[in-house]
Short mmCIF file of C-alpha atoms and ligand atoms in Angstrom, two decimals:
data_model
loop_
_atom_site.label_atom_id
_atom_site.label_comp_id
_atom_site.label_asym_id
_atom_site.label_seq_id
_atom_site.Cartn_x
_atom_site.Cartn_y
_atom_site.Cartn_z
CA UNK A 1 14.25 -27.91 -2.42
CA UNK A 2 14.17 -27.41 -6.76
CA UNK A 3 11.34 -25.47 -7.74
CA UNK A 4 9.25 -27.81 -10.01
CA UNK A 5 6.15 -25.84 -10.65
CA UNK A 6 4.62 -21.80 -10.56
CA UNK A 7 1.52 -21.34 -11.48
CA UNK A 8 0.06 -17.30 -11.04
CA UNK A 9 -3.65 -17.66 -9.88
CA UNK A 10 -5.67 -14.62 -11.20
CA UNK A 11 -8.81 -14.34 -9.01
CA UNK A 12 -11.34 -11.46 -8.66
CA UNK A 13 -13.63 -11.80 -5.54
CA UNK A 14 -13.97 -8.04 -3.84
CA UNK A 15 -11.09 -7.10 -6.84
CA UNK A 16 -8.79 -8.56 -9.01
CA UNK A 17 -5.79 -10.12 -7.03
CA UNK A 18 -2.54 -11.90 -8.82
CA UNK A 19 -1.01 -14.51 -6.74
CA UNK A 20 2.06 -16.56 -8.11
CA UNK A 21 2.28 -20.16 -6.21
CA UNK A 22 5.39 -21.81 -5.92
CA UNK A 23 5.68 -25.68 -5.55
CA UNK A 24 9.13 -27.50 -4.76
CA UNK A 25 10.07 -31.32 -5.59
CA UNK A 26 9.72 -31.53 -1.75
CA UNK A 27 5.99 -30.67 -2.04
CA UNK A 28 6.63 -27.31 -0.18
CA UNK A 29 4.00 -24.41 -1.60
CA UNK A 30 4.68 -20.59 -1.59
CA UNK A 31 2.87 -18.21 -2.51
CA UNK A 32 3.03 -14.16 -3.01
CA UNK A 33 1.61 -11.51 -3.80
CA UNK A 34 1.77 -9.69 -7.30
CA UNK A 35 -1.34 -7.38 -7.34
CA UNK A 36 -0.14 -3.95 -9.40
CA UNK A 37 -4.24 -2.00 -9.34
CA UNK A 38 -5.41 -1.24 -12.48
CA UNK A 39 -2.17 -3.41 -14.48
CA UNK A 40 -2.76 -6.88 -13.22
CA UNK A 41 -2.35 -8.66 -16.70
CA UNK A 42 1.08 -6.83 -17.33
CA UNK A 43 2.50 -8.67 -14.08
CA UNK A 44 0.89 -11.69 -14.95
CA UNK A 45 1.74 -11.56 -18.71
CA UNK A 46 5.42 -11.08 -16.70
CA UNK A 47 5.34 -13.70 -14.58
CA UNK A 48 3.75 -16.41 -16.90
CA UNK A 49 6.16 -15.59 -19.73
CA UNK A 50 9.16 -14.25 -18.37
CA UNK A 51 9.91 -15.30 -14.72
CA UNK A 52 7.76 -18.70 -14.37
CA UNK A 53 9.57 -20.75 -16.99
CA UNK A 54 13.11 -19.35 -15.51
CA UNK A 55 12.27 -20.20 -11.78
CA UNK A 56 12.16 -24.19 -13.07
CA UNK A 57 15.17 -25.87 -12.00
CA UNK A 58 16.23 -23.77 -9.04
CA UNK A 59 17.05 -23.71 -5.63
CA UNK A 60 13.79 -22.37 -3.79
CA UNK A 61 16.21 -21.96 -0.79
CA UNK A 62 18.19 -19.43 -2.52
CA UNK A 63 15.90 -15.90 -2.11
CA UNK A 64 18.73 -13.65 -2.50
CA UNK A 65 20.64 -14.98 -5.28
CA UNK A 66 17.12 -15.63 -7.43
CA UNK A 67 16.21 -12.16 -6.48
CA UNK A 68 19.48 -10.82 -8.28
CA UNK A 69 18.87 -13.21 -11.37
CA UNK A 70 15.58 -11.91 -11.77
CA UNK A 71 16.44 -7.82 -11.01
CA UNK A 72 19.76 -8.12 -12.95
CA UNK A 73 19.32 -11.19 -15.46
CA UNK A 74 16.45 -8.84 -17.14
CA UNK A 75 18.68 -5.60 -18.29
CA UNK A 76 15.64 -3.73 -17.94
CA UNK A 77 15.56 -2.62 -14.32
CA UNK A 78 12.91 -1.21 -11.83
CA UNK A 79 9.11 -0.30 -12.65
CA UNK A 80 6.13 -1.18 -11.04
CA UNK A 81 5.30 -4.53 -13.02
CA UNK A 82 8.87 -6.02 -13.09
CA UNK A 83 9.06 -4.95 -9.04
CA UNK A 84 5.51 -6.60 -8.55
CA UNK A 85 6.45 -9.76 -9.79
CA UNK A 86 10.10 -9.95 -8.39
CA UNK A 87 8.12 -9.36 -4.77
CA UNK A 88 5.64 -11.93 -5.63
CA UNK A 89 8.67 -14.62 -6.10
CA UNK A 90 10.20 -13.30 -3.31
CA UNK A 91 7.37 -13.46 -1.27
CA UNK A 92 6.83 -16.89 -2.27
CA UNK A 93 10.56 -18.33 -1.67
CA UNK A 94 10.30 -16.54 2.43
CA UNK A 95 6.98 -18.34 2.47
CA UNK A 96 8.61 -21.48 1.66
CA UNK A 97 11.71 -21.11 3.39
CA UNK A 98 9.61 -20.47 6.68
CA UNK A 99 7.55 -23.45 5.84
CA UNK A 100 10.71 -25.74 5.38
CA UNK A 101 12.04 -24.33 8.67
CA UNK A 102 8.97 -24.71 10.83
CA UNK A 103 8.81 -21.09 11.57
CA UNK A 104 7.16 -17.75 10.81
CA UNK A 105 8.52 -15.25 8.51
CA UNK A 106 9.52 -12.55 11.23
CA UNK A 107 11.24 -15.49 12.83
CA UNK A 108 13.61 -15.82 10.05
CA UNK A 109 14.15 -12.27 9.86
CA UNK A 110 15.29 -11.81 13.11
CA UNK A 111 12.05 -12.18 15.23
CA UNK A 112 9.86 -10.09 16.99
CA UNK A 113 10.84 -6.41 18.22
CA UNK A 114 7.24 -6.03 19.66
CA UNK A 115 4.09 -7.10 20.18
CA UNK A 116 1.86 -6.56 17.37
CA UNK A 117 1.70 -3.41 14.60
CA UNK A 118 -0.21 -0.77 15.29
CA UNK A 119 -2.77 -0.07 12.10
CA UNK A 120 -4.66 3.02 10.73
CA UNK A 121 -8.19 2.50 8.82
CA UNK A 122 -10.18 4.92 6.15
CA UNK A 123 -12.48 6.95 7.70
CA UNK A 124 -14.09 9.42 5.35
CA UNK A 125 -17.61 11.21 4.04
CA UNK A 126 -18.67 13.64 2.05
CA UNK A 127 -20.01 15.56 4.79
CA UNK A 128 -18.64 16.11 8.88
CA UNK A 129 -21.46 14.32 10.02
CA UNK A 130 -20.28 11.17 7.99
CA UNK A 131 -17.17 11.69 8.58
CA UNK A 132 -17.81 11.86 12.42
CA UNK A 133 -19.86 8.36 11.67
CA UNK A 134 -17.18 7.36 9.96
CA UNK A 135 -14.67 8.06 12.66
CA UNK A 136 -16.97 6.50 15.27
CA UNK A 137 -17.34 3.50 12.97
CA UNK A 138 -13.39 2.96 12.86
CA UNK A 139 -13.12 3.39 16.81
CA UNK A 140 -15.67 0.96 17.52
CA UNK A 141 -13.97 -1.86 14.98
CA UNK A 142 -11.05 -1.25 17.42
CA UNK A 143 -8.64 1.43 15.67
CA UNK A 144 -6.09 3.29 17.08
CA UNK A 145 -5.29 5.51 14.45
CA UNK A 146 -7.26 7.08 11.35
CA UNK A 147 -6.91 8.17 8.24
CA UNK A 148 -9.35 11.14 7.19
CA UNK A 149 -10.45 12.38 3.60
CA UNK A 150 -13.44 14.25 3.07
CA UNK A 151 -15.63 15.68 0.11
CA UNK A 152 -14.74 18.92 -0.70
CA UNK A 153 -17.68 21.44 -1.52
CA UNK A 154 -18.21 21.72 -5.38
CA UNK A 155 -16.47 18.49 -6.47
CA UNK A 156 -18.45 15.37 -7.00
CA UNK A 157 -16.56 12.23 -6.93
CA UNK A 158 -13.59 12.34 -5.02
CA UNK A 159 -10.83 10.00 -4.31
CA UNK A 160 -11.17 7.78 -0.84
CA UNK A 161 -14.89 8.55 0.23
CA UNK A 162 -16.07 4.65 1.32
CA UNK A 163 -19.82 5.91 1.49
CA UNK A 164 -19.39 6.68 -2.75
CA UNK A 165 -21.18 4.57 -4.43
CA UNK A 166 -19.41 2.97 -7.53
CA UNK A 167 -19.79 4.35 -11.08
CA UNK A 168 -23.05 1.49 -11.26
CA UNK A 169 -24.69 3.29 -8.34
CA UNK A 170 -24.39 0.20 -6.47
CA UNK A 171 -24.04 1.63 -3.11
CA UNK A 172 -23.26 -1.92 -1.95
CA UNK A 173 -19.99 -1.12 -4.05
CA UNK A 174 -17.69 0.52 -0.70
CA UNK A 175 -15.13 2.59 -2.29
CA UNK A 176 -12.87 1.11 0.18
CA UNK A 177 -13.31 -2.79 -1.56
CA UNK A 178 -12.90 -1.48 -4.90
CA UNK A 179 -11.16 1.34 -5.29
CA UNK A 180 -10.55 0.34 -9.16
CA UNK A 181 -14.10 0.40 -10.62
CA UNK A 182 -14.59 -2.70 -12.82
CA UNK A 183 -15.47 -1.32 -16.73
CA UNK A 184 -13.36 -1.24 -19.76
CA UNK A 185 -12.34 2.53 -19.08
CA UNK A 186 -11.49 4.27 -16.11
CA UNK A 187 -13.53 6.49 -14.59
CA UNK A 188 -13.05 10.46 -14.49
CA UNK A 189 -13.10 12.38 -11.72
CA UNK A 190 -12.88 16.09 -10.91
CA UNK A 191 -10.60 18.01 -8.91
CA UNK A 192 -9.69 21.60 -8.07
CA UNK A 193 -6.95 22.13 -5.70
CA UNK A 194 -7.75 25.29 -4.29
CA UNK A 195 -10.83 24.49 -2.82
CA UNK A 196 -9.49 21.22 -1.17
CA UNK A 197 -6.88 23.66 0.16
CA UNK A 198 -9.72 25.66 1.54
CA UNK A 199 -11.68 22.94 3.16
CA UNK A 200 -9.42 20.26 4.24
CA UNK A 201 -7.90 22.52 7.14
CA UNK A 202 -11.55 22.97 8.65
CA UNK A 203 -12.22 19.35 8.58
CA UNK A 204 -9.11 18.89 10.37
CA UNK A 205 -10.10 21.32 13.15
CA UNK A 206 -13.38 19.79 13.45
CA UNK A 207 -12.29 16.41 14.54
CA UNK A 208 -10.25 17.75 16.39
CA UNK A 209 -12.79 19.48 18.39
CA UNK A 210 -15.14 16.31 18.04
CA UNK A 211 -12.31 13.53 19.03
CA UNK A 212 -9.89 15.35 21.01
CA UNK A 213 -5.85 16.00 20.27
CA UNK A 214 -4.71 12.45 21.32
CA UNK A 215 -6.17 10.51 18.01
CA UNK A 216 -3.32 10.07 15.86
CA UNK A 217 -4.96 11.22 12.91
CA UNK A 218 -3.58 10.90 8.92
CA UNK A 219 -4.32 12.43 5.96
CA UNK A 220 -3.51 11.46 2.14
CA UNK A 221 -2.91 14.38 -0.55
CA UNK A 222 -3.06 11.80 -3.09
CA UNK A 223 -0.10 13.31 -5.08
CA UNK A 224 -2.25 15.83 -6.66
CA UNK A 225 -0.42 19.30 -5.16
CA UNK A 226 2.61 20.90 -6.06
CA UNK A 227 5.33 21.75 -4.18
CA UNK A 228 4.03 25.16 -2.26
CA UNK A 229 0.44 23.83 -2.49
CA UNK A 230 1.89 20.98 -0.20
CA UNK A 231 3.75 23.40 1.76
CA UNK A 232 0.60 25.66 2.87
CA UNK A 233 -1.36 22.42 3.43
CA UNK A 234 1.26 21.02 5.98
CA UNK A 235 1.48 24.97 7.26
CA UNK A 236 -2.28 24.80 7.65
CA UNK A 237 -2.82 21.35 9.40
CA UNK A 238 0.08 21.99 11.79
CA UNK A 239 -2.67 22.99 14.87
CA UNK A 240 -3.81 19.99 14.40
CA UNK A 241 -0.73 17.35 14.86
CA UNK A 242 -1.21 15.03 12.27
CA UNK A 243 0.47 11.69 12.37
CA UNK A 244 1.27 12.29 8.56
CA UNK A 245 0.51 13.78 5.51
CA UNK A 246 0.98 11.41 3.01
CA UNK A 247 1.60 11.86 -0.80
CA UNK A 248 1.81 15.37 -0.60
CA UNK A 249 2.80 16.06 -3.89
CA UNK A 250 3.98 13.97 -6.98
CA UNK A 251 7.68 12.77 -6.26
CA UNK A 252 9.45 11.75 -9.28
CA UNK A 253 11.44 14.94 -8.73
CA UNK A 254 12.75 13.86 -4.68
CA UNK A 255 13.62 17.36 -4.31
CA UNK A 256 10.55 18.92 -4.73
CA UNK A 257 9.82 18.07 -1.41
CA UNK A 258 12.95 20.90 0.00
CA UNK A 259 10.56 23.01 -1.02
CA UNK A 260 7.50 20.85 1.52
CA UNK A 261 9.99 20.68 4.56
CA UNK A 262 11.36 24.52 4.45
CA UNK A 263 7.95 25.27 5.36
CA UNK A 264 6.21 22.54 7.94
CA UNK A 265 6.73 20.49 10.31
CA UNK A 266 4.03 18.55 9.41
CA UNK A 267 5.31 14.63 9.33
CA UNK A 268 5.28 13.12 5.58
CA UNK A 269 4.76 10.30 4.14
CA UNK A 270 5.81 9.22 0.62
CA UNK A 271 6.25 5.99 -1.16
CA UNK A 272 3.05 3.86 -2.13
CA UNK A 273 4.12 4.18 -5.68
CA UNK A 274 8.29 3.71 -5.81
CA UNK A 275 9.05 0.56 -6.52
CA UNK A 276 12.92 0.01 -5.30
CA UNK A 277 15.55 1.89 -3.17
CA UNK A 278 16.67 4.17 -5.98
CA UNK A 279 13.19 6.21 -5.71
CA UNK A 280 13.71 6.75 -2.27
CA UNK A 281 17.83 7.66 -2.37
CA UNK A 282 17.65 11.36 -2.09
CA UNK A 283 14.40 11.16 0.50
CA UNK A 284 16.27 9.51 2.26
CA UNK A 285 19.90 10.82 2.61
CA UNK A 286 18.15 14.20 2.74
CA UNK A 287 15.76 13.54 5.68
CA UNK A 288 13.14 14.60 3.54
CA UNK A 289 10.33 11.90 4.27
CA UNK A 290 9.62 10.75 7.66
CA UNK A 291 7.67 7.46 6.48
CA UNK A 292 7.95 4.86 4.01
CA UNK A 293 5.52 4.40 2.28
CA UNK A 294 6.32 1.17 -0.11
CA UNK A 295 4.30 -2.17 0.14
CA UNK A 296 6.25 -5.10 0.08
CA UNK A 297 4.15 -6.58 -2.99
CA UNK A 298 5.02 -3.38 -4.97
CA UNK A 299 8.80 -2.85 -3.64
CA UNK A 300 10.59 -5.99 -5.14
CA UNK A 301 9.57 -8.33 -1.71
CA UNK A 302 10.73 -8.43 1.61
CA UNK A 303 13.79 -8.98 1.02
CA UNK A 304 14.21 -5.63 -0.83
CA UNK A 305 11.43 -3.31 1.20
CA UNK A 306 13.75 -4.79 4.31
CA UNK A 307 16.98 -3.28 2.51
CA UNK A 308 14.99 0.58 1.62
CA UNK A 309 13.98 -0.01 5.31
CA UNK A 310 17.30 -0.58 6.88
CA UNK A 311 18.78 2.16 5.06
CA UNK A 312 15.94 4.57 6.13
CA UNK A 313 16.16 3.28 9.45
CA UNK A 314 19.93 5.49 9.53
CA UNK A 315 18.01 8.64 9.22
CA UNK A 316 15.47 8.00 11.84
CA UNK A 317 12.93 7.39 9.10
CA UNK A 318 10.38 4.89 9.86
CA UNK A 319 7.93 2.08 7.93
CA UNK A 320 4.10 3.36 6.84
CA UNK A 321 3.20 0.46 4.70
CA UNK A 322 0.60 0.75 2.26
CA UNK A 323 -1.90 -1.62 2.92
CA UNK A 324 -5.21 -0.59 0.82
CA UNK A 325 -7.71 -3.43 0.12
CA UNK A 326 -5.77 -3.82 -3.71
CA UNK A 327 -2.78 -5.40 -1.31
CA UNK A 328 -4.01 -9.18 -0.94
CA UNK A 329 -4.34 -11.09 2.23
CA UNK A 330 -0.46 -12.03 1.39
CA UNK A 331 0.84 -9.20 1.02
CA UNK A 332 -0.83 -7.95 4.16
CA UNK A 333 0.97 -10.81 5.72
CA UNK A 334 4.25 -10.33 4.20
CA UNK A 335 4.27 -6.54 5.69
CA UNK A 336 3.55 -7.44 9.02
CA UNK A 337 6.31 -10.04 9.21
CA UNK A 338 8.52 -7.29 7.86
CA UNK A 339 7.14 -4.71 10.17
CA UNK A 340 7.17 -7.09 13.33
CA UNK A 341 10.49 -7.74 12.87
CA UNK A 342 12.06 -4.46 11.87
CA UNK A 343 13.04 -2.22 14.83
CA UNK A 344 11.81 1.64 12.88
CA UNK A 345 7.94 0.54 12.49
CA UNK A 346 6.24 3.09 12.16
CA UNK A 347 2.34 2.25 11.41
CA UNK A 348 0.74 -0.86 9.47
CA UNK A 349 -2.22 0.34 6.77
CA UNK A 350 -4.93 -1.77 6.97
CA UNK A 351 -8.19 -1.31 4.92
CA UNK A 352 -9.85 -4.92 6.22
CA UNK A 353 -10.65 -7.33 2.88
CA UNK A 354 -14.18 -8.21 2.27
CA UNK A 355 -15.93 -11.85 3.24
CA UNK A 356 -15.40 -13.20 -0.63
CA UNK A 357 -11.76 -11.98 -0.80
CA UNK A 358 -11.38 -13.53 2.75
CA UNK A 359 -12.87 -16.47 1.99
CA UNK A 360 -10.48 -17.27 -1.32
CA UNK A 361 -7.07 -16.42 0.97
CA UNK A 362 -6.93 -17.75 4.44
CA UNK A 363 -5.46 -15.56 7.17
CA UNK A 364 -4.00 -16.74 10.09
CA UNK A 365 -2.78 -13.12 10.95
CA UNK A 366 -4.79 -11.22 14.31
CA UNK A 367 -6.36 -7.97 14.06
CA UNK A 368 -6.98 -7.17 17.67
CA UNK A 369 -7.51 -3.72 19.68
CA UNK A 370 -6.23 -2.02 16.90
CA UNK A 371 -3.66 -3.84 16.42
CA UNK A 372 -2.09 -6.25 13.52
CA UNK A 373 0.01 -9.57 14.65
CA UNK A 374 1.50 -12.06 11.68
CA UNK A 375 0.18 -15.22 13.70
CA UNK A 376 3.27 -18.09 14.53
CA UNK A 377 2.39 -20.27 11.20
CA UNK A 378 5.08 -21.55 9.24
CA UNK A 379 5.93 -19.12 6.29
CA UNK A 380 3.21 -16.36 5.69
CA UNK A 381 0.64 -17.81 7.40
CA UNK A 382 -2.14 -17.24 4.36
CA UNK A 383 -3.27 -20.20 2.15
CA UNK A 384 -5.07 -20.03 -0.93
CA UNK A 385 -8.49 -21.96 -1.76
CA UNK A 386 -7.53 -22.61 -5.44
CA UNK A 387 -11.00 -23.69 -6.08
CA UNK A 388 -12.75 -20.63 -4.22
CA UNK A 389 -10.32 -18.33 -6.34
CA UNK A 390 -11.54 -19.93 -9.27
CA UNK A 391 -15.06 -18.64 -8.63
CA UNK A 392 -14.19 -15.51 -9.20
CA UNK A 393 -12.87 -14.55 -12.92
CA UNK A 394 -10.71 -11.45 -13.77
CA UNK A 395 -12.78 -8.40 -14.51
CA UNK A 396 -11.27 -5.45 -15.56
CA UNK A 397 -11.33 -2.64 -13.68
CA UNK A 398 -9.51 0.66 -13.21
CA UNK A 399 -8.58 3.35 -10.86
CA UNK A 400 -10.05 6.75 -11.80
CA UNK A 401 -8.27 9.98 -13.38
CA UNK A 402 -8.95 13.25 -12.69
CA UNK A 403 -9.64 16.52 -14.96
CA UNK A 404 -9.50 19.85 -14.10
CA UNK A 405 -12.48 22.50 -15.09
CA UNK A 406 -10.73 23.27 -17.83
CA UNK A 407 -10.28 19.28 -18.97
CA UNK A 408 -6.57 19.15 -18.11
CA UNK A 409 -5.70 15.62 -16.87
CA UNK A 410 -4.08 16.01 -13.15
CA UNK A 411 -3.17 13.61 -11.00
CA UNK A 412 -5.22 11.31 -9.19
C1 CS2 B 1 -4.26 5.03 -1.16
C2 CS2 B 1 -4.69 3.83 -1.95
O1 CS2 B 1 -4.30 3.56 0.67
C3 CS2 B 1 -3.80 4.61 0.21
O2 CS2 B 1 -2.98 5.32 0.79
O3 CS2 B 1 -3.31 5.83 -1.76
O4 CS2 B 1 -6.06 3.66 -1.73
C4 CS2 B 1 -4.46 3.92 -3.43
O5 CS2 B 1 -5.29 4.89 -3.97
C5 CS2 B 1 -4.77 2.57 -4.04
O6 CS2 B 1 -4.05 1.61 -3.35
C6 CS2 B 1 -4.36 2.55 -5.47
O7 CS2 B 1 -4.43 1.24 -5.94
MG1 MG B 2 -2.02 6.70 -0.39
#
């Protein structure tokens, strides 16, 4: 099985999406995911001039060993674009290992350790009402689980309100399909952390009071708080027995969040934006997380997000995979035959890809009563209409940054 072609597809139907497609002299096809929001010509500049012409020649049956060659063979380690397109080769390789074998993914990585993933979605508004719409929206689609970010009184755009419309005013835009506006700059937006501090805790105790105390309800801080900001948020949402708080505050420095855990019980959440096991390390040993956060496209694969996971799985830490609409279809898929497989799942993301996006990658994985399943295909399970993608041209587009009143930039 000697890798004779890889070709990265760069296709833009709801967003831009990088997909690297793997073809051996046996006529087996891979293909994975290397999506990195906002930098999607760094992994494909990457990929196309550094990892496509080295793949030639080798061994698609060989994940591990190619994995090594391309973490190690580089010198320069770790980072979100090398990381992105060592997962997207990785992803590739399972998908064609599972193809050559006749089985799904999960099969080859132990099988199944239950019966489908549970998932969270987005709900959100500016306002309770919508967010209450918002809610009922998600319930009705089937979910189990929810994610809730709100508007916060005196700020105009705000990070993960669907009902925003887009920088164009085209409310047709949902936040939720693009959360990187297209344009040649990124957007600004404005923040002020005290009075999110404020409001956030009353939103919290109004869904409550609408939904009830069973809802497993999550919430995403976005990494804009520091330490003992995120420690009186936790503090403050405790009545209301969040699943997680996720992103509390920025976590280059791991042991910043000491600081988060001396003061709530409030589960966290951290991850979306490490790229191998070495961000997580200290997290980790020190019980100072109680999800991971990583997506396999942006964690070096499957076969490396399944090595953070196994270690985290020795301090009773459990998987949260990012799954925001900027993951494609096959990294979706890639997760859940990761998550089905692992025993410490935790909770499967899943902001649900719009009809152009879904009509460029073919799914064969379920989304049923709130919740996920990989589907029994060979490999992944996704396929990818070369000739759809082609419809849709690379635009560029960017995620937002904030400012403060004073102009400072902050986080995002
Ligand atoms: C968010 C993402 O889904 C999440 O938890 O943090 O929407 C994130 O903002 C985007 O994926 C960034 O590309
Ligand atoms: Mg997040």
């Amino acid at each position: 099985m000697i890798i004779d072609k890889a070709e990265i597809i760069v296709t833009s139907p709801d967003r831009n999406f990088v997909t690297l497609r793997i073809t051996t002299d046996e006529g087996h096809v891979g293909i994975g995911d290397g999506t990195l929001n906002g930098r999607e010509l760094a992994v494909v500049a990457y990929l196309k001039e550094h990892v496509a012409p080295l793949l030639l020649g080798k061994d698609a049956g060989r994940i591990e060993d190619i994995w090594q060659y391309l973490y190690r063979g580089a010198y320069w380690r770790r980072g979100p674009v090398t990381m992105a397109a060592i997962a997207a080769v990785d992803m590739a390789l399972w998908d064609i290992k599972g193809k050559a074998a006749g089985m799904p993914v999960y099969q080859l990585l132990g099988g199944a350790s239950r019966s489908g993933l549970m998932a969270y979605g987005h709900a959100s508004g500016k306002t309770m009402p919508e967010i209450f719409d918002s809610v009922n929206e998600h319930l009705e689609l089937g979910y189990k689980s929810m994610r809730i970010q709100s508007g916060v009184p005196g700020l105009n755009a705000i990070y993960g309100i669907a009902s925003q419309s887009a920088d164009t005013g085209d409310s047709a835009v949902r936040y939720d399909h693009e959360p990187a506006r297209r344009g040649a700059l990124p957007a600004q937006e404005d923040w002020d952390t005290r009075a999110y501090l404020r409001h956030i805790p009353t939103v919290f105790e109004a869904v409550r009071n609408e939904f009830g105390p069973e809802l497993p309800l999550l919430h995403d801080g976005h990494h804009r708080m520091t330490p003992i900001q995120a420690a009186q948020l936790g503090k403050s949402l405790e009545p209301y027995d969040l699943f997680w708080l996720e992103d509390c505050t920025p976590a280059e420095n791991q042991e910043a969040l000491r600081l988060v855990r001396q003061h709530t019980t409030t589960p966290l959440a951290i991850g979306e934006i490490f790229n191998t096991v070495w961000d997580y390390q200290q997290i980790i040993r020190e019980q100072l997380i109680d999800y991971v956060r990583s997506a396999v496209t942006h964690t070096g694969g499957i076969s490396h997000l399944k090595k953070v996971l196994d270690y985290a799985a020795q301090y009773q830490i459990k998987s949260g995979m990012h799954g925001p609409t900027d993951v494609s279809p096959v990294g979706m898929a890639a997760a859940m035959h990761l998550g089905l497989s692992i025993h410490n799942f935790g909770i499967q993301e899943y902001m649900q890809h719009g009809a152009k996006t879904n009509a460029v990658f073919h799914q064969t994985y379920t989304w049923n009563d709130g919740y996920l399943h990989p589907g029994d295909e060979p490999g992944l399970g996704v396929t990818l209409d070369v000739d759809e993608a082609g419809k849709y041209p690379y635009e560029q587009a960017y995620l937002p940054f904030n400012r403060l009143a004073d102009g400072t930039v902050h986080d995002w």
